[in-house]
Each structure stands twice: as structure tokens, then as C-alpha cells.
Amino acid sequence: MRTWLATLALIACNPDEVERERPDAPRSSLGLRQVEKLPADAEALATGPDGTPWVVADGSIWCRDGSDTWVDSGRGDLPVGAVPFLGAVDDALLAYVWGKGLHRAEVACGAEPSWSLAEDGLQAPILDIVSPVARPIPWQLEGEWLAAAGGVFRTDDAGRTWQLAMSGAGTDLALLFTDLATSPDGELWATSVLPSSLLPPEFEGLLKGTLFRSTDGGETWVDATEGFPSKYPLGLAFRDDGVLFVGTQDQGVLRRTESGWSTLGGPTDVVALEWHAGGLHLASASRGVWRWEDGAWSGVGNGPAIDVEGGVGLLADGLVAGLAADEGQRPAGAGDATVHVVL
């Protein structure tokens, strides 16, 4: 869900703005391990409320049924084109076709879907600054909330219509909203970045990654970035006790503490993040998918990862990872690269 919008350029980096946390890796009870391989390269991943994983591969919509077999549900009448975004809400899938908009279909695993355009209300004033014909591009769906290029949107009818909840026009040109997460006590957090390609080179030093926080269900938002050391936040996840983790593209995973921010080590080029089954899952732009639990890392794959969602990790080459018993390992060469986003 994250890698499709970015051209990822790796450059050497050893950030020292945060406390580096690198304990010896103790035993971890669960780890991510390869469980299967799809027959084609993958584009996007979503997990339904019932736990069913859905994947776009080879232009078709695939799902894993109750017998743990992957089923090709076909594409139905979805317009031709790349599908870089897939989201699941209630009994429906949302699919963004590059250049042809966001579409919605009520789905059942193995049944060919029937799609309709789902962009009613999906408009963002800030995009008029970029192009009069530009429309919001979905990035991440979190329940009823959608993070997109152009703003944060909310749906109260399972993706049929949308309402703009926050636009970058009033948030220091925060153009690309990359993730949303809700804390155990109901606070809503969002991340955004301003891609460097929108600014002349002499202004690139002004780039800012922003954290936003809402305590009233998304009615109002405040900038919660003070002290945050990265310009490239892409993912958010809350632990069950309310501890906040932020995945970045230059400093890996940062954990919010009473005294500031500390890093967990691991891959620095995080494109997706989730807390699942007592551990933190991340997708790396270049090094597969990983799980952190009690200070230990386990991972699978060496190439670009698409997403982690619902305990499932997906790599661009179609490798699917799932949870299994594991002793944990620390990623080799952790902290040795930065990934910048360029539209």
C-alpha cells in the first residue's frame, strides 16, 4: 500500500538525533516466516474485518479462503490499469486504479467482483495548488478513515461516500497523508510528508514530516511533531498499553517515550507498520517484512515489501509471510540507509 507512490532512492545515513536502542536479541515467541508464494508479482494487500487477506496480483484480486488456499477471484469490471491501493471496509473492497479513480465492490472470496466508482466527496482544495484536475490518491485505510494525497477523509457508509476531515491547506502544506491510527483511549493520530519533488532544490531543507493528533474524533487536529526527529514518517501503530510507534524512511521505527523518542533499530526504510498479536510488524522498502517482539527481530525476504496487515506480510515478488514460532534475529546492517520519497 505504500511503495507504489514513491521512487525510493537509498543514500548512506547514520542518524544520531535519537537514542539508539540495540539490546541483545532475547527469545521471541513469534516471528514472521514465509508461508507461501503467489504465482505472480503483487501490487497491494488488504485484510477484511473477518481476517480474510486480499491481494492484487497479476491484475487479479486474490483471497485466501477458510482452507488457507489462495483463490483467484478475477478482476470483474474494474478498469484496466495498475492497482496500487487496496482497502477493506465492512463487506466491501476499495481499489484505486492508477489514473482511473477509487472503486468499490461488495465481495465474497472466489466470486468475481462488480465495481462502481466511489469518489463522491473525495475532493481536496490543496490539490488545486498542484493541478486543477488532481484528485486525492488513497494511501492507507484505517477503519472508516482514509489517509490520502490531499487530506484525511472519513466514510460513514463503508466507502460509498467521503467527507474531508483534514486538508493540508491548513497544515503547513502537509500534502501526502500516509497513515492513521487510533490509540486505546480514543486519540486519533495521522502522519504526513511533503514530497521533495514539489519544491525547488534550494528549499528542500524546509521539508517536514508532521504528526497530527485529534482528541475529538477528527473534528479538530493539532500538530504533535515537536521533538520528532524524522522528516519522513510513513506508518503509525499503537501498542495495547498506548505506546506509540512511528515508522520512518530514514530512522526506522521510533518509539515515543516520556523523555522523547528512541529507535528500535531494524530496517531504516519503513513503508508500513502495525501492532499485531503482541508484536510490531513492519514492511521495508528494500529488506522484506519484519516482526519486533520483546527486543528481538525476526524477518523474511530481501526485496521490497508491499504491506503488513492483519498478521500478513506481502512482498512485491508475491512472497507471503505469516506468524510462526521463532527465536528472533537482528536484521544485518540495521541503520545503514535512508529512503527519501519523490513523487
CSV table of C-alpha atoms in Angstrom, one decimal:
chain,number,residue,atom,x,y,z
A,1,MET,CA,0.0,0.0,0.0
A,2,ARG,CA,3.0,2.3,0.5
A,3,THR,CA,5.7,1.6,-2.1
A,4,TRP,CA,3.7,2.4,-5.2
A,5,LEU,CA,3.6,6.2,-4.9
A,6,ALA,CA,7.3,6.6,-4.2
A,7,THR,CA,10.5,6.4,-6.2
A,8,LEU,CA,12.8,5.2,-3.5
A,9,ALA,CA,16.4,6.5,-3.5
A,10,LEU,CA,18.8,4.9,-1.0
A,11,ILE,CA,21.6,7.0,0.4
A,12,ALA,CA,24.1,6.3,3.2
A,13,CYS,CA,23.0,7.7,6.5
A,14,ASN,CA,23.7,7.3,10.2
A,15,PRO,CA,21.2,9.4,12.1
A,16,ASP,CA,22.2,10.4,15.6
A,17,GLU,CA,19.3,12.6,16.6
A,18,VAL,CA,17.6,9.9,18.7
A,19,GLU,CA,18.6,7.5,21.4
A,20,ARG,CA,19.8,4.2,19.7
A,21,GLU,CA,18.2,1.2,21.3
A,22,ARG,CA,20.1,-2.1,20.4
A,23,PRO,CA,19.7,-4.7,23.1
A,24,ASP,CA,20.9,-8.2,22.6
A,25,ALA,CA,18.1,-10.2,21.0
A,26,PRO,CA,16.3,-12.4,23.5
A,27,ARG,CA,14.0,-15.2,22.6
A,28,SER,CA,10.9,-14.1,20.7
A,29,SER,CA,7.8,-16.3,20.9
A,30,LEU,CA,6.5,-15.5,17.4
A,31,GLY,CA,8.2,-14.5,14.1
A,32,LEU,CA,7.3,-13.7,10.5
A,33,ARG,CA,8.2,-16.6,8.2
A,34,GLN,CA,7.5,-17.4,4.6
A,35,VAL,CA,4.2,-19.4,4.4
A,36,GLU,CA,3.5,-19.3,0.7
A,37,LYS,CA,4.3,-17.7,-2.7
A,38,LEU,CA,1.7,-16.3,-5.0
A,39,PRO,CA,2.1,-17.2,-8.7
A,40,ALA,CA,2.7,-13.6,-9.7
A,41,ASP,CA,4.2,-10.3,-8.5
A,42,ALA,CA,1.9,-8.4,-6.1
A,43,GLU,CA,0.7,-4.9,-6.0
A,44,ALA,CA,-1.5,-4.4,-2.9
A,45,LEU,CA,-2.8,-6.0,0.3
A,46,ALA,CA,-5.8,-5.6,2.4
A,47,THR,CA,-7.3,-7.6,5.3
A,48,GLY,CA,-11.0,-7.7,5.8
A,49,PRO,CA,-12.8,-7.4,9.2
A,50,ASP,CA,-13.2,-11.2,9.3
A,51,GLY,CA,-9.4,-11.7,8.8
A,52,THR,CA,-9.6,-12.6,5.1
A,53,PRO,CA,-6.5,-11.4,3.3
A,54,TRP,CA,-7.0,-9.9,-0.2
A,55,VAL,CA,-4.2,-9.3,-2.6
A,56,VAL,CA,-3.8,-7.8,-6.1
A,57,ALA,CA,-1.5,-10.0,-8.1
A,58,ASP,CA,-1.1,-10.3,-11.9
A,59,GLY,CA,-4.0,-7.9,-12.4
A,60,SER,CA,-6.5,-10.1,-10.4
A,61,ILE,CA,-8.0,-10.0,-7.0
A,62,TRP,CA,-6.9,-13.0,-4.9
A,63,CYS,CA,-8.1,-14.1,-1.5
A,64,ARG,CA,-7.3,-16.8,1.0
A,65,ASP,CA,-10.4,-18.9,1.8
A,66,GLY,CA,-11.1,-20.8,5.0
A,67,SER,CA,-9.0,-23.7,3.9
A,68,ASP,CA,-5.9,-21.5,3.6
A,69,THR,CA,-5.9,-21.8,-0.2
A,70,TRP,CA,-5.4,-18.8,-2.4
A,71,VAL,CA,-8.3,-18.2,-4.8
A,72,ASP,CA,-8.3,-16.1,-7.9
A,73,SER,CA,-11.5,-14.0,-7.8
A,74,GLY,CA,-10.8,-12.3,-11.1
A,75,ARG,CA,-10.9,-8.6,-11.8
A,76,GLY,CA,-14.5,-8.2,-12.7
A,77,ASP,CA,-15.3,-4.9,-14.4
A,78,LEU,CA,-12.5,-3.0,-12.7
A,79,PRO,CA,-11.0,-0.7,-15.2
A,80,VAL,CA,-7.7,-1.7,-16.8
A,81,GLY,CA,-4.6,-0.4,-15.1
A,82,ALA,CA,-2.3,-0.8,-12.1
A,83,VAL,CA,-3.9,-1.2,-8.7
A,84,PRO,CA,-1.5,0.3,-6.2
A,85,PHE,CA,-4.1,0.6,-3.3
A,86,LEU,CA,-6.5,-2.0,-1.8
A,87,GLY,CA,-8.6,-1.4,1.3
A,88,ALA,CA,-11.3,-3.4,3.1
A,89,VAL,CA,-14.2,-1.9,5.0
A,90,ASP,CA,-17.1,-3.9,6.2
A,91,ASP,CA,-18.0,-6.4,3.4
A,92,ALA,CA,-16.5,-4.3,0.7
A,93,LEU,CA,-13.2,-3.8,-1.0
A,94,LEU,CA,-11.9,-0.4,-2.2
A,95,ALA,CA,-9.4,-0.5,-5.1
A,96,TYR,CA,-7.6,2.5,-6.6
A,97,VAL,CA,-6.8,2.1,-10.3
A,98,TRP,CA,-4.0,4.4,-11.4
A,99,GLY,CA,-5.4,7.4,-13.3
A,100,LYS,CA,-9.0,6.0,-13.1
A,101,GLY,CA,-10.0,6.6,-9.6
A,102,LEU,CA,-11.2,4.7,-6.5
A,103,HIS,CA,-13.7,1.9,-7.0
A,104,ARG,CA,-15.8,-0.1,-4.6
A,105,ALA,CA,-17.2,-3.7,-4.7
A,106,GLU,CA,-19.0,-5.9,-2.2
A,107,VAL,CA,-17.0,-9.1,-2.3
A,108,ALA,CA,-17.0,-12.8,-1.3
A,109,CYS,CA,-13.9,-14.9,-1.7
A,110,GLY,CA,-14.0,-16.7,-5.0
A,111,ALA,CA,-16.8,-14.6,-6.5
A,112,GLU,CA,-16.0,-12.2,-9.4
A,113,PRO,CA,-16.5,-8.6,-8.0
A,114,SER,CA,-18.7,-6.0,-9.6
A,115,TRP,CA,-17.2,-2.5,-9.2
A,116,SER,CA,-18.6,1.1,-9.0
A,117,LEU,CA,-16.8,4.4,-8.7
A,118,ALA,CA,-16.5,5.5,-5.1
A,119,GLU,CA,-15.2,9.1,-5.2
A,120,ASP,CA,-18.3,11.1,-4.0
A,121,GLY,CA,-16.8,13.7,-1.7
A,122,LEU,CA,-13.2,12.7,-2.4
A,123,GLN,CA,-12.0,16.2,-3.1
A,124,ALA,CA,-9.2,18.2,-1.6
A,125,PRO,CA,-8.6,22.0,-2.0
A,126,ILE,CA,-4.9,21.7,-1.5
A,127,LEU,CA,-4.5,19.7,-4.7
A,128,ASP,CA,-5.7,22.7,-6.8
A,129,ILE,CA,-2.4,24.2,-5.9
A,130,VAL,CA,-0.6,21.3,-7.6
A,131,SER,CA,-3.1,20.8,-10.5
A,132,PRO,CA,-6.7,21.8,-11.1
A,133,VAL,CA,-7.6,18.3,-12.3
A,134,ALA,CA,-5.8,16.5,-9.5
A,135,ARG,CA,-7.8,14.2,-7.2
A,136,PRO,CA,-6.9,12.6,-3.9
A,137,ILE,CA,-4.9,9.4,-4.2
A,138,PRO,CA,-5.5,6.8,-1.4
A,139,TRP,CA,-2.6,5.7,0.7
A,140,GLN,CA,-4.0,3.9,3.7
A,141,LEU,CA,-7.4,2.9,5.0
A,142,GLU,CA,-7.8,2.5,8.8
A,143,GLY,CA,-11.4,1.6,9.6
A,144,GLU,CA,-13.6,4.4,8.5
A,145,TRP,CA,-10.6,6.8,7.9
A,146,LEU,CA,-8.6,7.2,4.7
A,147,ALA,CA,-5.2,8.8,4.5
A,148,ALA,CA,-4.5,10.2,1.0
A,149,ALA,CA,-2.6,12.6,-1.1
A,150,GLY,CA,-4.6,15.7,-0.4
A,151,GLY,CA,-6.0,15.1,3.1
A,152,VAL,CA,-7.6,12.8,5.6
A,153,PHE,CA,-11.1,11.6,4.7
A,154,ARG,CA,-13.9,9.8,6.6
A,155,THR,CA,-16.7,7.5,5.4
A,156,ASP,CA,-19.8,6.6,7.3
A,157,ASP,CA,-21.3,4.3,4.7
A,158,ALA,CA,-18.5,1.7,4.1
A,159,GLY,CA,-16.7,3.7,1.4
A,160,ARG,CA,-19.6,4.8,-0.8
A,161,THR,CA,-19.1,8.5,0.1
A,162,TRP,CA,-16.4,10.6,1.8
A,163,GLN,CA,-16.1,13.7,3.9
A,164,LEU,CA,-12.9,15.7,4.2
A,165,ALA,CA,-11.7,15.7,7.8
A,166,MET,CA,-8.3,17.4,7.4
A,167,SER,CA,-6.8,19.1,4.4
A,168,GLY,CA,-3.1,20.0,4.0
A,169,ALA,CA,-4.2,23.6,3.1
A,170,GLY,CA,-4.4,24.5,6.8
A,171,THR,CA,-1.5,22.3,7.9
A,172,ASP,CA,1.7,23.8,6.5
A,173,LEU,CA,1.2,22.2,3.1
A,174,ALA,CA,1.1,18.7,4.5
A,175,LEU,CA,0.3,17.2,1.1
A,176,LEU,CA,0.7,13.5,1.5
A,177,PHE,CA,-1.0,11.8,4.4
A,178,THR,CA,0.5,8.4,4.9
A,179,ASP,CA,-1.2,6.7,7.9
A,180,LEU,CA,-3.8,6.9,10.6
A,181,ALA,CA,-4.0,5.1,13.9
A,182,THR,CA,-6.3,5.2,17.0
A,183,SER,CA,-4.9,4.9,20.5
A,184,PRO,CA,-6.5,2.7,23.1
A,185,ASP,CA,-8.0,5.8,24.8
A,186,GLY,CA,-9.5,7.0,21.5
A,187,GLU,CA,-7.0,9.6,20.3
A,188,LEU,CA,-6.6,9.7,16.5
A,189,TRP,CA,-3.1,10.3,15.1
A,190,ALA,CA,-2.0,10.9,11.5
A,191,THR,CA,1.3,11.2,9.6
A,192,SER,CA,2.1,13.4,6.6
A,193,VAL,CA,5.1,14.3,4.5
A,194,LEU,CA,5.8,17.0,1.8
A,195,PRO,CA,7.5,15.2,-1.1
A,196,SER,CA,10.7,16.9,-2.2
A,197,SER,CA,9.8,16.9,-5.9
A,198,LEU,CA,7.3,19.7,-5.2
A,199,LEU,CA,9.9,22.1,-4.1
A,200,PRO,CA,12.9,23.7,-5.9
A,201,PRO,CA,16.2,22.3,-4.7
A,202,GLU,CA,17.1,25.4,-2.7
A,203,PHE,CA,14.1,24.8,-0.5
A,204,GLU,CA,14.5,21.1,0.2
A,205,GLY,CA,15.9,21.9,3.6
A,206,LEU,CA,12.4,23.0,4.6
A,207,LEU,CA,10.9,19.6,4.2
A,208,LYS,CA,8.9,18.5,7.2
A,209,GLY,CA,7.3,15.3,8.2
A,210,THR,CA,4.4,16.0,10.5
A,211,LEU,CA,2.5,14.1,13.2
A,212,PHE,CA,-1.1,15.3,13.9
A,213,ARG,CA,-3.3,14.4,16.9
A,214,SER,CA,-7.0,14.7,17.4
A,215,THR,CA,-8.8,14.2,20.7
A,216,ASP,CA,-12.3,14.8,19.4
A,217,GLY,CA,-12.8,12.1,16.8
A,218,GLY,CA,-11.2,14.0,14.0
A,219,GLU,CA,-13.2,17.3,14.4
A,220,THR,CA,-10.0,19.3,15.1
A,221,TRP,CA,-6.3,18.5,14.8
A,222,VAL,CA,-3.1,19.8,16.4
A,223,ASP,CA,0.5,19.5,15.3
A,224,ALA,CA,2.2,16.9,17.6
A,225,THR,CA,5.6,17.0,15.8
A,226,GLU,CA,7.6,18.9,18.4
A,227,GLY,CA,10.8,16.9,19.1
A,228,PHE,CA,10.1,14.3,16.5
A,229,PRO,CA,13.5,13.7,14.7
A,230,SER,CA,12.4,12.5,11.3
A,231,LYS,CA,11.2,14.2,8.1
A,232,TYR,CA,9.8,11.0,6.6
A,233,PRO,CA,7.1,9.4,8.8
A,234,LEU,CA,5.1,6.8,6.9
A,235,GLY,CA,3.5,4.4,9.4
A,236,LEU,CA,1.8,4.5,12.8
A,237,ALA,CA,0.9,1.8,15.4
A,238,PHE,CA,-0.2,1.7,19.0
A,239,ARG,CA,0.8,-1.0,21.4
A,240,ASP,CA,-2.1,-2.3,23.6
A,241,ASP,CA,-0.9,-0.1,26.5
A,242,GLY,CA,-0.9,3.1,24.4
A,243,VAL,CA,2.8,3.3,23.5
A,244,LEU,CA,3.1,5.0,20.0
A,245,PHE,CA,5.4,3.7,17.3
A,246,VAL,CA,6.2,5.6,14.1
A,247,GLY,CA,7.8,4.0,11.1
A,248,THR,CA,10.0,6.3,9.1
A,249,GLN,CA,12.1,6.2,5.9
A,250,ASP,CA,15.3,7.5,7.4
A,251,GLN,CA,15.5,6.2,11.0
A,252,GLY,CA,13.5,3.1,11.1
A,253,VAL,CA,10.9,2.7,13.9
A,254,LEU,CA,10.8,5.4,16.5
A,255,ARG,CA,9.1,4.8,19.9
A,256,ARG,CA,7.5,7.6,21.9
A,257,THR,CA,8.7,7.8,25.5
A,258,GLU,CA,8.2,10.2,28.4
A,259,SER,CA,11.6,11.7,27.6
A,260,GLY,CA,11.3,11.9,23.8
A,261,TRP,CA,11.9,9.3,21.1
A,262,SER,CA,14.1,6.2,20.9
A,263,THR,CA,14.7,3.9,18.0
A,264,LEU,CA,14.2,0.1,17.9
A,265,GLY,CA,16.9,-0.5,15.3
A,266,GLY,CA,16.0,-2.8,12.5
A,267,PRO,CA,15.5,-1.7,8.8
A,268,THR,CA,15.5,2.1,8.4
A,269,ASP,CA,13.3,2.2,5.3
A,270,VAL,CA,9.9,1.5,6.8
A,271,VAL,CA,6.9,1.8,4.5
A,272,ALA,CA,4.2,0.2,6.7
A,273,LEU,CA,3.7,-0.6,10.3
A,274,GLU,CA,1.2,-2.4,12.5
A,275,TRP,CA,0.9,-3.9,16.1
A,276,HIS,CA,-0.4,-7.4,15.9
A,277,ALA,CA,-0.5,-10.4,18.3
A,278,GLY,CA,1.8,-8.8,20.9
A,279,GLY,CA,4.4,-7.6,18.4
A,280,LEU,CA,5.3,-4.9,15.9
A,281,HIS,CA,5.2,-5.7,12.2
A,282,LEU,CA,6.9,-3.6,9.6
A,283,ALA,CA,7.4,-3.6,5.8
A,284,SER,CA,10.7,-2.4,4.4
A,285,ALA,CA,11.2,-0.7,1.1
A,286,SER,CA,14.2,-3.0,0.4
A,287,ARG,CA,14.5,-5.7,3.0
A,288,GLY,CA,11.3,-7.7,3.3
A,289,VAL,CA,9.0,-7.8,6.3
A,290,TRP,CA,9.9,-7.9,10.0
A,291,ARG,CA,8.5,-8.5,13.5
A,292,TRP,CA,9.8,-7.0,16.7
A,293,GLU,CA,8.8,-8.6,20.0
A,294,ASP,CA,10.4,-8.0,23.4
A,295,GLY,CA,13.6,-6.6,21.8
A,296,ALA,CA,14.0,-9.4,19.2
A,297,TRP,CA,13.6,-9.2,15.5
A,298,SER,CA,12.6,-11.9,13.0
A,299,GLY,CA,12.1,-11.3,9.3
A,300,VAL,CA,11.7,-12.8,5.9
A,301,GLY,CA,12.5,-11.7,2.4
A,302,ASN,CA,15.2,-9.4,0.9
A,303,GLY,CA,13.3,-7.4,-1.6
A,304,PRO,CA,10.8,-4.6,-1.4
A,305,ALA,CA,7.7,-5.2,0.7
A,306,ILE,CA,4.2,-4.0,-0.1
A,307,ASP,CA,2.5,-4.1,3.2
A,308,VAL,CA,1.9,-5.7,6.6
A,309,GLU,CA,-1.7,-6.0,7.7
A,310,GLY,CA,-3.7,-8.4,9.9
A,311,GLY,CA,-0.6,-10.5,10.7
A,312,VAL,CA,0.1,-11.0,7.0
A,313,GLY,CA,3.2,-9.6,5.2
A,314,LEU,CA,3.4,-9.2,1.4
A,315,LEU,CA,6.5,-8.7,-0.8
A,316,ALA,CA,6.4,-7.3,-4.3
A,317,ASP,CA,7.6,-10.7,-5.7
A,318,GLY,CA,4.5,-12.4,-4.3
A,319,LEU,CA,6.0,-13.9,-1.2
A,320,VAL,CA,3.5,-14.1,1.7
A,321,ALA,CA,4.7,-14.1,5.3
A,322,GLY,CA,2.8,-15.2,8.4
A,323,LEU,CA,3.4,-15.8,12.0
A,324,ALA,CA,5.2,-18.9,13.3
A,325,ALA,CA,7.3,-19.9,16.4
A,326,ASP,CA,10.7,-18.2,16.2
A,327,GLU,CA,13.7,-17.3,18.3
A,328,GLY,CA,14.3,-13.9,16.7
A,329,GLN,CA,17.2,-12.3,14.9
A,330,ARG,CA,18.5,-8.8,14.4
A,331,PRO,CA,18.5,-7.5,10.8
A,332,ALA,CA,22.0,-7.4,9.4
A,333,GLY,CA,23.3,-3.9,8.7
A,334,ALA,CA,20.5,-2.2,10.6
A,335,GLY,CA,20.6,1.6,10.4
A,336,ASP,CA,22.6,1.9,7.3
A,337,ALA,CA,20.3,3.6,4.8
A,338,THR,CA,17.9,6.4,4.3
A,339,VAL,CA,14.9,6.3,1.9
A,340,HIS,CA,13.5,9.5,0.6
A,341,VAL,CA,10.1,9.9,-1.1
A,342,VAL,CA,10.0,11.6,-4.5
A,343,LEU,CA,6.7,11.8,-6.4
